[in-house]
Structure formats: structure tokens, C-alpha cells
PDB file of C-alpha atoms in Angstrom:
ATOM      1  CA  MET A  25     -38.329   9.040  40.337  1.00  0.00           C
ATOM      2  CA  SER A  26     -38.133   5.546  39.687  1.00  0.00           C
ATOM      3  CA  VAL A  27     -37.562   2.936  36.952  1.00  0.00           C
ATOM      4  CA  SER A  28     -38.977  -0.401  36.099  1.00  0.00           C
ATOM      5  CA  THR A  29     -37.687  -2.381  33.225  1.00  0.00           C
ATOM      6  CA  SER A  30     -40.410  -3.946  30.904  1.00  0.00           C
ATOM      7  CA  SER A  31     -38.081  -5.576  28.355  1.00  0.00           C
ATOM      8  CA  SER A  32     -34.262  -5.723  27.771  1.00  0.00           C
ATOM      9  CA  SER A  33     -34.549  -2.604  25.563  1.00  0.00           C
ATOM     10  CA  VAL A  34     -37.257  -0.538  26.921  1.00  0.00           C
ATOM     11  CA  ALA A  35     -37.530   0.825  30.597  1.00  0.00           C
ATOM     12  CA  LYS A  36     -40.685   2.742  31.906  1.00  0.00           C
ATOM     13  CA  GLN A  37     -39.976   5.690  34.145  1.00  0.00           C
ATOM     14  CA  ALA A  38     -42.101   7.714  36.249  1.00  0.00           C
ATOM     15  CA  ILE A  39     -41.927  11.386  36.054  1.00  0.00           C
ATOM     16  CA  MET A  40     -43.663  13.996  38.213  1.00  0.00           C
ATOM     17  CA  PRO A  41     -44.852  16.869  36.078  1.00  0.00           C
ATOM     18  CA  GLU A  42     -47.203  19.676  37.651  1.00  0.00           C
ATOM     19  CA  ASP A  43     -50.518  17.860  37.319  1.00  0.00           C
ATOM     20  CA  GLY A  44     -49.361  14.404  38.730  1.00  0.00           C
ATOM     21  CA  VAL A  45     -47.344  11.334  37.936  1.00  0.00           C
ATOM     22  CA  GLU A  46     -46.755  10.281  34.122  1.00  0.00           C
ATOM     23  CA  GLN A  47     -45.355   7.148  32.900  1.00  0.00           C
ATOM     24  CA  ILE A  48     -42.723   7.582  29.909  1.00  0.00           C
ATOM     25  CA  GLU A  49     -40.942   4.785  28.024  1.00  0.00           C
ATOM     26  CA  LEU A  50     -37.185   5.147  27.509  1.00  0.00           C
ATOM     27  CA  LEU A  51     -34.523   3.071  26.163  1.00  0.00           C
ATOM     28  CA  SER A  52     -32.855   0.877  28.686  1.00  0.00           C
ATOM     29  CA  ALA A  53     -29.182   1.922  29.398  1.00  0.00           C
ATOM     30  CA  VAL A  54     -26.328   1.349  31.430  1.00  0.00           C
ATOM     31  CA  GLU A  55     -24.110   4.119  33.054  1.00  0.00           C
ATOM     32  CA  ASP A  56     -20.567   3.886  31.993  1.00  0.00           C
ATOM     33  CA  LEU A  57     -17.617   4.885  34.136  1.00  0.00           C
ATOM     34  CA  HIS A  58     -17.145   8.236  32.241  1.00  0.00           C
ATOM     35  CA  GLY A  59     -20.396  10.067  32.933  1.00  0.00           C
ATOM     36  CA  GLY A  60     -22.183   8.600  29.745  1.00  0.00           C
ATOM     37  CA  VAL A  61     -24.603   5.706  29.019  1.00  0.00           C
ATOM     38  CA  VAL A  62     -24.543   2.438  27.047  1.00  0.00           C
ATOM     39  CA  VAL A  63     -27.664   1.115  25.270  1.00  0.00           C
ATOM     40  CA  ASP A  64     -27.524  -2.481  24.237  1.00  0.00           C
ATOM     41  CA  LEU A  65     -30.418  -3.474  22.074  1.00  0.00           C
ATOM     42  CA  LYS A  66     -30.975  -6.821  21.392  1.00  0.00           C
ATOM     43  CA  GLU A  67     -34.743  -7.190  20.716  1.00  0.00           C
ATOM     44  CA  VAL A  68     -36.475  -6.450  17.157  1.00  0.00           C
ATOM     45  CA  MET A  69     -37.877  -3.040  17.088  1.00  0.00           C
ATOM     46  CA  ASP A  70     -39.901  -0.898  14.530  1.00  0.00           C
ATOM     47  CA  SER A  71     -37.896   2.034  13.335  1.00  0.00           C
ATOM     48  CA  GLU A  72     -40.441   4.639  14.031  1.00  0.00           C
ATOM     49  CA  VAL A  73     -40.945   3.418  17.704  1.00  0.00           C
ATOM     50  CA  PHE A  74     -37.028   3.486  18.257  1.00  0.00           C
ATOM     51  CA  SER A  75     -36.759   6.974  16.930  1.00  0.00           C
ATOM     52  CA  SER A  76     -39.650   8.218  19.430  1.00  0.00           C
ATOM     53  CA  LEU A  77     -37.824   6.256  22.424  1.00  0.00           C
ATOM     54  CA  LEU A  78     -34.437   7.683  21.312  1.00  0.00           C
ATOM     55  CA  ARG A  79     -35.809  11.204  21.315  1.00  0.00           C
ATOM     56  CA  ALA A  80     -37.503  10.875  24.714  1.00  0.00           C
ATOM     57  CA  SER A  81     -34.352   9.185  26.332  1.00  0.00           C
ATOM     58  CA  MET A  82     -31.917  11.911  24.854  1.00  0.00           C
ATOM     59  CA  SER A  83     -34.233  14.548  26.539  1.00  0.00           C
ATOM     60  CA  GLN A  84     -33.821  12.756  29.611  1.00  0.00           C
ATOM     61  CA  TRP A  85     -29.886  12.096  29.406  1.00  0.00           C
ATOM     62  CA  LYS A  86     -29.398  15.772  28.764  1.00  0.00           C
ATOM     63  CA  GLN A  87     -31.453  16.765  31.718  1.00  0.00           C
ATOM     64  CA  LYS A  88     -29.204  14.402  33.967  1.00  0.00           C
ATOM     65  CA  GLY A  89     -25.894  15.866  32.459  1.00  0.00           C
ATOM     66  CA  LYS A  90     -24.902  12.819  30.648  1.00  0.00           C
ATOM     67  CA  LYS A  91     -21.899  12.918  28.257  1.00  0.00           C
ATOM     68  CA  GLY A  92     -21.433  10.301  25.656  1.00  0.00           C
ATOM     69  CA  VAL A  93     -24.298   8.073  24.369  1.00  0.00           C
ATOM     70  CA  TRP A  94     -23.446   4.664  22.953  1.00  0.00           C
ATOM     71  CA  ILE A  95     -25.857   2.515  21.050  1.00  0.00           C
ATOM     72  CA  LYS A  96     -24.815  -0.926  20.082  1.00  0.00           C
ATOM     73  CA  LEU A  97     -27.115  -2.404  17.161  1.00  0.00           C
ATOM     74  CA  PRO A  98     -26.808  -5.998  16.374  1.00  0.00           C
ATOM     75  CA  ILE A  99     -26.866  -6.973  12.839  1.00  0.00           C
ATOM     76  CA  LYS A 100     -30.656  -7.874  12.926  1.00  0.00           C
ATOM     77  CA  LEU A 101     -31.500  -4.290  13.992  1.00  0.00           C
ATOM     78  CA  SER A 102     -29.859  -2.449  10.945  1.00  0.00           C
ATOM     79  CA  ASN A 103     -33.197  -1.070  10.344  1.00  0.00           C
ATOM     80  CA  LEU A 104     -32.449   1.450  13.246  1.00  0.00           C
ATOM     81  CA  VAL A 105     -29.480   2.854  11.795  1.00  0.00           C
ATOM     82  CA  ASP A 106     -30.941   5.746   9.927  1.00  0.00           C
ATOM     83  CA  ALA A 107     -33.181   6.836  12.873  1.00  0.00           C
ATOM     84  CA  ALA A 108     -30.321   6.846  15.010  1.00  0.00           C
ATOM     85  CA  VAL A 109     -28.169   8.794  12.509  1.00  0.00           C
ATOM     86  CA  LYS A 110     -30.991  11.366  12.056  1.00  0.00           C
ATOM     87  CA  GLU A 111     -30.661  11.914  15.719  1.00  0.00           C
ATOM     88  CA  GLY A 112     -27.126  12.921  15.323  1.00  0.00           C
ATOM     89  CA  PHE A 113     -25.457   9.827  16.103  1.00  0.00           C
ATOM     90  CA  ARG A 114     -22.275   8.599  14.121  1.00  0.00           C
ATOM     91  CA  TYR A 115     -20.351   5.168  13.475  1.00  0.00           C
ATOM     92  CA  HIS A 116     -18.010   4.451  15.924  1.00  0.00           C
ATOM     93  CA  HIS A 117     -16.765   1.102  14.951  1.00  0.00           C
ATOM     94  CA  ALA A 118     -18.526  -2.221  13.445  1.00  0.00           C
ATOM     95  CA  GLU A 119     -17.823  -5.956  14.209  1.00  0.00           C
ATOM     96  CA  PRO A 120     -18.943  -8.969  12.303  1.00  0.00           C
ATOM     97  CA  ASP A 121     -22.284  -9.044  14.217  1.00  0.00           C
ATOM     98  CA  TYR A 122     -22.855  -5.373  15.512  1.00  0.00           C
ATOM     99  CA  LEU A 123     -22.588  -1.801  14.582  1.00  0.00           C
ATOM    100  CA  MET A 124     -21.548   0.978  17.406  1.00  0.00           C
ATOM    101  CA  LEU A 125     -22.916   4.444  17.225  1.00  0.00           C
ATOM    102  CA  VAL A 126     -22.147   7.303  19.352  1.00  0.00           C
ATOM    103  CA  ARG A 127     -23.131  10.748  20.119  1.00  0.00           C
ATOM    104  CA  TRP A 128     -21.707  13.585  22.265  1.00  0.00           C
ATOM    105  CA  ILE A 129     -24.383  15.339  24.135  1.00  0.00           C
ATOM    106  CA  PRO A 130     -22.617  18.732  25.801  1.00  0.00           C
ATOM    107  CA  GLU A 131     -21.731  21.721  23.899  1.00  0.00           C
ATOM    108  CA  THR A 132     -18.074  21.102  24.802  1.00  0.00           C
ATOM    109  CA  PHE A 133     -15.090  19.468  23.144  1.00  0.00           C
ATOM    110  CA  ASP A 134     -16.043  15.581  22.340  1.00  0.00           C
ATOM    111  CA  THR A 135     -13.962  13.671  24.386  1.00  0.00           C
ATOM    112  CA  LEU A 136     -14.961  10.349  23.402  1.00  0.00           C
ATOM    113  CA  PRO A 137     -12.338   7.802  22.703  1.00  0.00           C
ATOM    114  CA  ALA A 138     -11.513   6.947  18.910  1.00  0.00           C
ATOM    115  CA  ASN A 139     -11.797   3.611  17.516  1.00  0.00           C
ATOM    116  CA  ALA A 140      -8.754   1.307  17.626  1.00  0.00           C
ATOM    117  CA  SER A 141      -6.177   2.930  15.784  1.00  0.00           C
ATOM    118  CA  HIS A 142      -3.807   0.035  14.868  1.00  0.00           C
ATOM    119  CA  ARG A 143      -3.676  -3.634  13.623  1.00  0.00           C
ATOM    120  CA  VAL A 144      -1.014  -5.733  15.013  1.00  0.00           C
ATOM    121  CA  GLY A 145       1.218  -8.331  13.157  1.00  0.00           C
ATOM    122  CA  ILE A 146       4.074 -10.627  13.759  1.00  0.00           C
ATOM    123  CA  GLY A 147       7.009 -11.815  11.841  1.00  0.00           C
ATOM    124  CA  ALA A 148       8.484 -15.344  12.774  1.00  0.00           C
ATOM    125  CA  PHE A 149      12.471 -15.654  12.948  1.00  0.00           C
ATOM    126  CA  VAL A 150      12.628 -19.399  13.313  1.00  0.00           C
ATOM    127  CA  MET A 151      16.337 -20.733  13.131  1.00  0.00           C
ATOM    128  CA  ASN A 152      17.608 -24.344  13.861  1.00  0.00           C
ATOM    129  CA  SER A 153      20.998 -25.627  14.981  1.00  0.00           C
ATOM    130  CA  GLU A 154      22.479 -25.752  11.338  1.00  0.00           C
ATOM    131  CA  ARG A 155      21.827 -21.832  11.267  1.00  0.00           C
ATOM    132  CA  LYS A 156      19.073 -22.335   8.919  1.00  0.00           C
ATOM    133  CA  ILE A 157      15.737 -20.221   9.044  1.00  0.00           C
ATOM    134  CA  LEU A 158      12.134 -20.963   8.188  1.00  0.00           C
ATOM    135  CA  VAL A 159      11.156 -18.963   5.243  1.00  0.00           C
ATOM    136  CA  VAL A 160       7.989 -19.321   2.827  1.00  0.00           C
ATOM    137  CA  GLN A 161       6.719 -17.902  -0.383  1.00  0.00           C
ATOM    138  CA  GLU A 162       3.146 -16.727  -0.424  1.00  0.00           C
ATOM    139  CA  ILE A 163       0.418 -17.590  -3.088  1.00  0.00           C
ATOM    140  CA  ASN A 164      -1.012 -14.105  -2.834  1.00  0.00           C
ATOM    141  CA  GLY A 165      -0.169 -10.661  -1.768  1.00  0.00           C
ATOM    142  CA  ARG A 166       2.626  -8.159  -2.477  1.00  0.00           C
ATOM    143  CA  PHE A 167       5.170 -10.804  -2.839  1.00  0.00           C
ATOM    144  CA  LYS A 168       3.362 -13.292  -4.837  1.00  0.00           C
ATOM    145  CA  ASP A 169       5.416 -14.741  -7.880  1.00  0.00           C
ATOM    146  CA  THR A 170       8.564 -12.236  -6.995  1.00  0.00           C
ATOM    147  CA  GLY A 171      10.679 -15.236  -5.843  1.00  0.00           C
ATOM    148  CA  LEU A 172      11.277 -13.732  -2.388  1.00  0.00           C
ATOM    149  CA  TRP A 173      11.649 -16.013   0.494  1.00  0.00           C
ATOM    150  CA  LYS A 174      10.236 -14.256   3.732  1.00  0.00           C
ATOM    151  CA  MET A 175       9.822 -14.904   7.165  1.00  0.00           C
ATOM    152  CA  PRO A 176       6.214 -16.438   8.026  1.00  0.00           C
ATOM    153  CA  THR A 177       4.064 -13.269   9.094  1.00  0.00           C
ATOM    154  CA  GLY A 178       0.437 -12.838  10.160  1.00  0.00           C
ATOM    155  CA  VAL A 179      -2.091 -10.915  12.161  1.00  0.00           C
ATOM    156  CA  VAL A 180      -2.504 -11.040  15.874  1.00  0.00           C
ATOM    157  CA  ASN A 181      -6.232 -12.132  16.410  1.00  0.00           C
ATOM    158  CA  GLU A 182      -8.465 -10.177  19.005  1.00  0.00           C
ATOM    159  CA  GLY A 183      -7.630 -11.298  22.586  1.00  0.00           C
ATOM    160  CA  GLU A 184      -4.479 -13.128  21.515  1.00  0.00           C
ATOM    161  CA  ASP A 185      -1.128 -12.542  22.955  1.00  0.00           C
ATOM    162  CA  ILE A 186       1.817 -11.602  20.679  1.00  0.00           C
ATOM    163  CA  CYS A 187       3.686 -14.511  21.576  1.00  0.00           C
ATOM    164  CA  ALA A 188       0.779 -16.938  21.203  1.00  0.00           C
ATOM    165  CA  ALA A 189       0.105 -15.287  17.859  1.00  0.00           C
ATOM    166  CA  ALA A 190       3.425 -15.933  16.493  1.00  0.00           C
ATOM    167  CA  VAL A 191       3.519 -19.651  17.622  1.00  0.00           C
ATOM    168  CA  ARG A 192      -0.094 -20.341  15.931  1.00  0.00           C
ATOM    169  CA  GLU A 193       1.069 -18.613  12.497  1.00  0.00           C
ATOM    170  CA  VAL A 194       4.131 -20.801  12.156  1.00  0.00           C
ATOM    171  CA  LYS A 195       2.055 -23.658  12.939  1.00  0.00           C
ATOM    172  CA  GLU A 196      -0.373 -22.917  10.551  1.00  0.00           C
ATOM    173  CA  GLU A 197       1.607 -21.843   7.435  1.00  0.00           C
ATOM    174  CA  THR A 198       4.438 -24.347   7.819  1.00  0.00           C
ATOM    175  CA  GLY A 199       3.361 -27.126  10.486  1.00  0.00           C
ATOM    176  CA  ILE A 200       6.418 -26.416  12.444  1.00  0.00           C
ATOM    177  CA  GLU A 201       6.097 -26.806  16.243  1.00  0.00           C
ATOM    178  CA  THR A 202       7.813 -23.697  18.023  1.00  0.00           C
ATOM    179  CA  GLU A 203       8.601 -22.205  21.552  1.00  0.00           C
ATOM    180  CA  PHE A 204       8.659 -18.379  21.763  1.00  0.00           C
ATOM    181  CA  VAL A 205      11.969 -16.818  22.732  1.00  0.00           C
ATOM    182  CA  GLU A 206      11.601 -12.932  22.476  1.00  0.00           C
ATOM    183  CA  ILE A 207      10.852  -9.793  20.601  1.00  0.00           C
ATOM    184  CA  LEU A 208      13.792  -8.886  18.651  1.00  0.00           C
ATOM    185  CA  ALA A 209      12.049  -5.370  17.268  1.00  0.00           C
ATOM    186  CA  PHE A 210       9.090  -3.780  16.234  1.00  0.00           C
ATOM    187  CA  ARG A 211       8.137  -1.369  13.573  1.00  0.00           C
ATOM    188  CA  GLN A 212       5.159   1.271  13.307  1.00  0.00           C
ATOM    189  CA  SER A 213       3.573   2.467   9.865  1.00  0.00           C
ATOM    190  CA  HIS A 214       0.567   4.484   8.962  1.00  0.00           C
ATOM    191  CA  LYS A 215      -2.394   4.098   6.596  1.00  0.00           C
ATOM    192  CA  SER A 216      -1.455   0.401   5.921  1.00  0.00           C
ATOM    193  CA  PHE A 217      -4.772  -1.175   6.255  1.00  0.00           C
ATOM    194  CA  PHE A 218      -7.897   0.639   5.667  1.00  0.00           C
ATOM    195  CA  GLN A 219      -6.195   4.028   6.723  1.00  0.00           C
ATOM    196  CA  LYS A 220      -5.273   2.013  10.161  1.00  0.00           C
ATOM    197  CA  SER A 221      -1.778   2.272  11.477  1.00  0.00           C
ATOM    198  CA  ASP A 222       0.265  -1.039  11.638  1.00  0.00           C
ATOM    199  CA  LEU A 223       2.497  -2.563  14.563  1.00  0.00           C
ATOM    200  CA  PHE A 224       4.633  -5.368  13.204  1.00  0.00           C
ATOM    201  CA  PHE A 225       6.559  -7.272  15.815  1.00  0.00           C
ATOM    202  CA  VAL A 226       9.630  -9.509  14.511  1.00  0.00           C
ATOM    203  CA  CYS A 227       9.702 -12.475  16.969  1.00  0.00           C
ATOM    204  CA  MET A 228      12.276 -15.006  17.660  1.00  0.00           C
ATOM    205  CA  LEU A 229      11.182 -18.556  17.897  1.00  0.00           C
ATOM    206  CA  LYS A 230      12.777 -21.779  18.689  1.00  0.00           C
ATOM    207  CA  PRO A 231      11.811 -25.141  16.592  1.00  0.00           C
ATOM    208  CA  HIS A 232      10.699 -28.139  18.203  1.00  0.00           C
ATOM    209  CA  SER A 233       9.980 -30.003  15.075  1.00  0.00           C
ATOM    210  CA  SER A 234      11.613 -29.899  11.492  1.00  0.00           C
ATOM    211  CA  ASP A 235       9.625 -31.616   8.970  1.00  0.00           C
ATOM    212  CA  ILE A 236       7.562 -28.848   7.042  1.00  0.00           C
ATOM    213  CA  GLU A 237       3.857 -29.184   6.179  1.00  0.00           C
ATOM    214  CA  THR A 238       2.888 -26.354   3.739  1.00  0.00           C
ATOM    215  CA  GLN A 239      -0.658 -24.961   4.351  1.00  0.00           C
ATOM    216  CA  ASN A 240      -1.846 -24.680   0.780  1.00  0.00           C
ATOM    217  CA  LEU A 241      -4.218 -22.038   1.129  1.00  0.00           C
ATOM    218  CA  GLU A 242      -1.863 -19.047   1.617  1.00  0.00           C
ATOM    219  CA  ILE A 243       1.629 -20.772   1.132  1.00  0.00           C
ATOM    220  CA  ALA A 244       3.224 -21.669  -2.238  1.00  0.00           C
ATOM    221  CA  ALA A 245       6.471 -23.157  -0.728  1.00  0.00           C
ATOM    222  CA  ALA A 246       8.310 -23.268   2.568  1.00  0.00           C
ATOM    223  CA  GLN A 247      11.926 -24.450   3.290  1.00  0.00           C
ATOM    224  CA  TRP A 248      14.889 -24.063   5.890  1.00  0.00           C
ATOM    225  CA  MET A 249      17.269 -21.676   4.367  1.00  0.00           C
ATOM    226  CA  PRO A 250      20.667 -20.772   5.290  1.00  0.00           C
ATOM    227  CA  VAL A 251      20.381 -17.396   7.305  1.00  0.00           C
ATOM    228  CA  GLU A 252      23.156 -15.885   5.228  1.00  0.00           C
ATOM    229  CA  GLU A 253      21.608 -16.693   2.039  1.00  0.00           C
ATOM    230  CA  TYR A 254      18.174 -15.194   3.326  1.00  0.00           C
ATOM    231  CA  ALA A 255      19.777 -11.959   4.240  1.00  0.00           C
ATOM    232  CA  ALA A 256      21.672 -11.824   0.659  1.00  0.00           C
ATOM    233  CA  GLN A 257      18.256 -11.905  -1.432  1.00  0.00           C
ATOM    234  CA  PRO A 258      18.208  -8.995  -3.808  1.00  0.00           C
ATOM    235  CA  PHE A 259      15.091  -7.641  -2.260  1.00  0.00           C
ATOM    236  CA  ILE A 260      16.319  -7.924   1.354  1.00  0.00           C
ATOM    237  CA  ARG A 261      19.369  -6.011   0.373  1.00  0.00           C
ATOM    238  CA  LYS A 262      17.782  -3.252  -1.505  1.00  0.00           C
ATOM    239  CA  ASN A 263      14.838  -2.581   0.996  1.00  0.00           C
ATOM    240  CA  LYS A 264      16.289  -0.757   4.210  1.00  0.00           C
ATOM    241  CA  MET A 265      13.607  -1.984   6.593  1.00  0.00           C
ATOM    242  CA  PHE A 266      14.121  -5.789   5.596  1.00  0.00           C
ATOM    243  CA  ASP A 267      17.783  -5.428   5.426  1.00  0.00           C
ATOM    244  CA  TYR A 268      17.828  -3.806   8.889  1.00  0.00           C
ATOM    245  CA  VAL A 269      15.692  -6.587  10.195  1.00  0.00           C
ATOM    246  CA  ALA A 270      17.957  -9.277   8.691  1.00  0.00           C
ATOM    247  CA  GLU A 271      20.835  -7.498  10.389  1.00  0.00           C
ATOM    248  CA  ILE A 272      18.948  -7.796  13.579  1.00  0.00           C
ATOM    249  CA  CYS A 273      18.308 -11.360  13.059  1.00  0.00           C
ATOM    250  CA  LEU A 274      21.815 -12.140  12.280  1.00  0.00           C
ATOM    251  CA  ALA A 275      23.116 -10.238  15.345  1.00  0.00           C
ATOM    252  CA  LYS A 276      20.761 -12.216  17.377  1.00  0.00           C
ATOM    253  CA  SER A 277      22.034 -15.542  15.734  1.00  0.00           C
ATOM    254  CA  ASP A 278      25.660 -14.716  16.893  1.00  0.00           C
ATOM    255  CA  LYS A 279      24.209 -14.125  20.377  1.00  0.00           C
ATOM    256  CA  ASP A 280      25.298 -10.625  20.462  1.00  0.00           C
ATOM    257  CA  TYR A 281      21.837  -9.064  20.543  1.00  0.00           C
ATOM    258  CA  ALA A 282      19.310  -9.104  23.383  1.00  0.00           C
ATOM    259  CA  GLY A 283      15.619  -8.643  22.616  1.00  0.00           C
ATOM    260  CA  PHE A 284      12.632  -8.271  24.760  1.00  0.00           C
ATOM    261  CA  PHE A 285      11.499 -11.453  26.884  1.00  0.00           C
ATOM    262  CA  PRO A 286       7.906 -12.024  27.789  1.00  0.00           C
ATOM    263  CA  MET A 287       7.270 -11.939  31.633  1.00  0.00           C
ATOM    264  CA  ARG A 288       3.545 -13.359  32.448  1.00  0.00           C
ATOM    265  CA  THR A 289       1.759 -11.005  34.874  1.00  0.00           C
ATOM    266  CA  THR A 290      -1.266  -9.503  35.539  1.00  0.00           C
ATOM    267  CA  THR A 291      -3.037  -5.937  35.160  1.00  0.00           C
ATOM    268  CA  SER A 292      -4.373  -3.849  37.938  1.00  0.00           C
ATOM    269  CA  SER A 293      -7.798  -5.435  37.400  1.00  0.00           C
ATOM    270  CA  GLY A 294      -6.478  -8.913  37.499  1.00  0.00           C
ATOM    271  CA  LYS A 295      -6.385  -9.836  33.843  1.00  0.00           C
ATOM    272  CA  ARG A 296      -3.515 -11.943  32.455  1.00  0.00           C
ATOM    273  CA  SER A 297      -0.998  -9.980  30.622  1.00  0.00           C
ATOM    274  CA  TYR A 298       2.718 -10.123  29.387  1.00  0.00           C
ATOM    275  CA  LEU A 299       5.348  -7.712  30.107  1.00  0.00           C
ATOM    276  CA  TYR A 300       8.222  -7.796  27.323  1.00  0.00           C
ATOM    277  CA  TYR A 301      11.505  -6.453  28.581  1.00  0.00           C
ATOM    278  CA  ASN A 302      15.465  -7.022  27.960  1.00  0.00           C
ATOM    279  CA  ASN A 303      15.756  -9.786  30.738  1.00  0.00           C
ATOM    280  CA  ARG A 304      19.505 -10.224  30.039  1.00  0.00           C
ATOM    281  CA  ASP A 305      20.374  -6.577  31.080  1.00  0.00           C
ATOM    282  CA  MET A 306      17.779  -6.624  33.861  1.00  0.00           C
ATOM    283  CA  ALA A 307      19.294 -10.197  35.126  1.00  0.00           C
ATOM    284  CA  ASN A 308      22.743  -8.261  35.148  1.00  0.00           C
ATOM    285  CA  ILE A 309      21.488  -5.005  36.831  1.00  0.00           C
ATOM    286  CA  GLN A 310      19.908  -7.120  39.686  1.00  0.00           C
ATOM    287  CA  ALA A 311      22.919  -9.268  40.210  1.00  0.00           C
ATOM    288  CA  THR A 312      25.221  -6.231  40.611  1.00  0.00           C
ATOM    289  CA  GLY A 313      22.625  -4.422  42.632  1.00  0.00           C
ATOM    290  CA  ASP A 314      23.097  -1.308  40.369  1.00  0.00           C
ATOM    291  CA  HIS A 315      19.694   0.083  40.059  1.00  0.00           C
ATOM    292  CA  GLN A 316      20.809   3.488  39.203  1.00  0.00           C
TER     293      GLN A 316
END
């Protein structure tokens, strides 16, 4: 058996039936690490042609004992979605420029990984030398026109580190330059954004500037507020989650609370990463030699 690629989307494969060699066209695919294949379509294709190629390809993949089949369709090939669905494929996830469809072939339990289950957000606790913290009022959202002063918050972008996201969000919303210090706490909630779960990290940052430049698209106002005044706001006091976060921030401001410090490291595959840990207690353990 041999395979020769005639385009980025279609491959010709030679098979040997009883009456000789026959050339059949299949979709080009790359084997993944879990016994499946990935089809990354790039060229414009008629839906009937695609349907025929997909059926032939599925037959070959079944014979070879393949498990999961992933089809990545760029937005320009949205005309092929219906044909894939009719062949048993389902949506897995979508991005601005493509849709990923998937099908599990064996008559066994489907072990394909689910789509990303969480969105990650940050809240920034920024306190200056006068024990005033940076707070904002938002133009839109849940707290619009409520009078609540809150920490700058935002969502971590794809491929962005939590520590970098916190610094970026503060700069975007208030113009304040900061340095990431540590994660003070984090919260998990469910069904918060299109049924996705949510991870929210409360981060402490050290300010390196003081003049506020409010971002007009999202922020109605921003100021430096005494930390005790922030914690005493009626909404903060009545909401248990907000009240406890405020208590943690007060504990940190009094230097009685240790959060999680970012240590830059790499994964086993060599990718840059951060490990967040309690470096104060770890330093004490290392200093005393007590690792039990």
C-alpha cells in the first residue's frame, strides 16, 4: 500500500483488490498520538465531493482500527458542515476562524476529550504606600450604576499567563503601571458563561505609578480608595464571597497572609510555564532543612 498526496486536502491511495491495483481518493489526514486522525482542510471543496471522500476515508480508517477522527473546517468551508454531520460527526469547539468536528469510530465508550471547560479571570488588588487600593466603577455589566467600587477585573487571553493578564488589565483599565506580586486566592464557579465553569484569581500587584488614566470604553471612573473604606461598602459586607476576599486583602496588607508566588519554569516538553507556590513557607522549610 502506498500514499501520494495530490493536494493539501486529498490523497490518492493504492489498494490491491483481487483483480489488481486500484487508486482511490481519500482525505489527507495526520495520525494523532491517541490512535486517531486529524483532517485539516484548507482548500475550497464541493460538498458532494467532500461527502464522497469522507465516506471512503471513514471506511479506510475503520479498517485500520482508528479511533477518533477530527475535522478542522475553516470558516470558508462552512458549506461542508452538513455533509460531515450526516456522516455522524458532531461539533467539538469553534474559534473565530474555524470549526472543529469530531467522531468516535469504535463501538466502545467515547474517550475523546471534551472541549475546554473553564474560562479564567483575574481580579487585581493594587495597594499603594498610603494603604489605598485601586478601584473602578464599570460602564456596563452587573454592577453598572450601583455605585460599587470594585477591583479591576478581566479575562485571561488565550496563551497569556495569569500574572501577565493581571498587569495588562490594570494598565488597560486605569493606566497604572504595576508589578505582579502573588496570587492571594482563587474561586471556582459553574455555569457562569455559556454553561462554562469559571476560575477567578485574586492577584496582588505593586503599583509603579499613581496617576490614573481611565479607559472610557469599559470604565466609568477610577480612584485610589482607603482599603478599609473599600471593605466597608454595603455590597461587600453583604456578599459573603466579596467580604471574604476583602478580608484576605486586609490580611495581606497587614503582612500576615502569604499567597502564591510565580516561579518561572518549563514543562516536560520545554514550554515556558509558571508554578505558583507559597514561597515564604517554602523558604522557611528549606532554611531549617525540615522537609517532612
